[in-house]
Amino acid sequence: MESINPEHRHCSHIFLRFLSAAAAIIILSGCCAAAPQHTVSQVSTIDALLAGVYRGHVPLRHLLAMGDTGIGTFDNLDGEMIIMNGKVYQIKADGKVYLPDLDINTPFAAVVNFKADKTFALPPGTDFKGVTAVIDKEAACGNLFCAIVIHGTFSKMKTRSVPAQQEPFKPLAEVTKNQPVFNLNNVSGTVIGFRLPPFVRGINVPGYHLHFLSDDLKSGGHILDFELTGGTAEINICDKFFMLLPGNEKMFGSVDLSKDRSAELNKAEK
Ligand SMILES: [Zn+2]
């Protein structure tokens, strides 16, 4: 049975309000869809994660109600999250892929109800930078949110994960100093993530943030680099953004989110 503990009761209220608002929009627009479209829904902020706010406050089943595609992490920073076709996958520090219990909370994640606005082939032999150049051309407005799904084969795929942390939590840039890195060769799979505008600084990751899951569901992680043998990209342009802040999470309430953490982000993401 699903329990609502006092820590996320407040957020659940906000969440329910969001769902009613979303339902109202759907009714007003006469749309038949059950979930918000062209909307990025996010839990907490990247700067809170950088500061070490790893205690989750939104259960995965609530996250799935907001979107079927996305990325993030888990309670206590226990690995990398990729959500594909409405299923949550957890790539832990051992490099293996797990199906987490949906009652587990997330401290940071972003999801969409993915619907491709555009689909295009990616040139064989393209690396990470080359792929971003193609997507930048196809999704020309860099001031909108862009969700990305790429399916392909990769001659090289370099990923990392992060080990679960214990309190007192260290900042993310400290944790990732000793991150396990996985070098995969000739692997097919799915890349999921976002290209976000520069103005999300402090809230999410400006530019590209991508995670990977292999077709055999045996490997994946936060992408550091890759080279594509061939593949297809789908993009979903989003002009709506929803945030769920950890209302009653003690650490979030006391952490200093006033400073510019761009340099820390750069260290933690690469
Ligand atoms: Zn990541």
Coordinates of N, CA and C in Angstrom, one line a residue, residues 55 122 235 254:
R55 N 17.8 13.7 -0.5 CA 16.6 13.1 0.1 C 15.4 13.3 -0.8
L122 N 20.1 10.4 -37.9 CA 21.3 11.0 -37.5 C 22.4 10.4 -38.4
I235 N 12.3 14.5 -31.4 CA 12.3 15.6 -30.4 C 10.8 16.1 -30.2
S254 N 16.9 24.8 4.2 CA 18.0 25.5 4.8 C 19.2 25.7 3.9

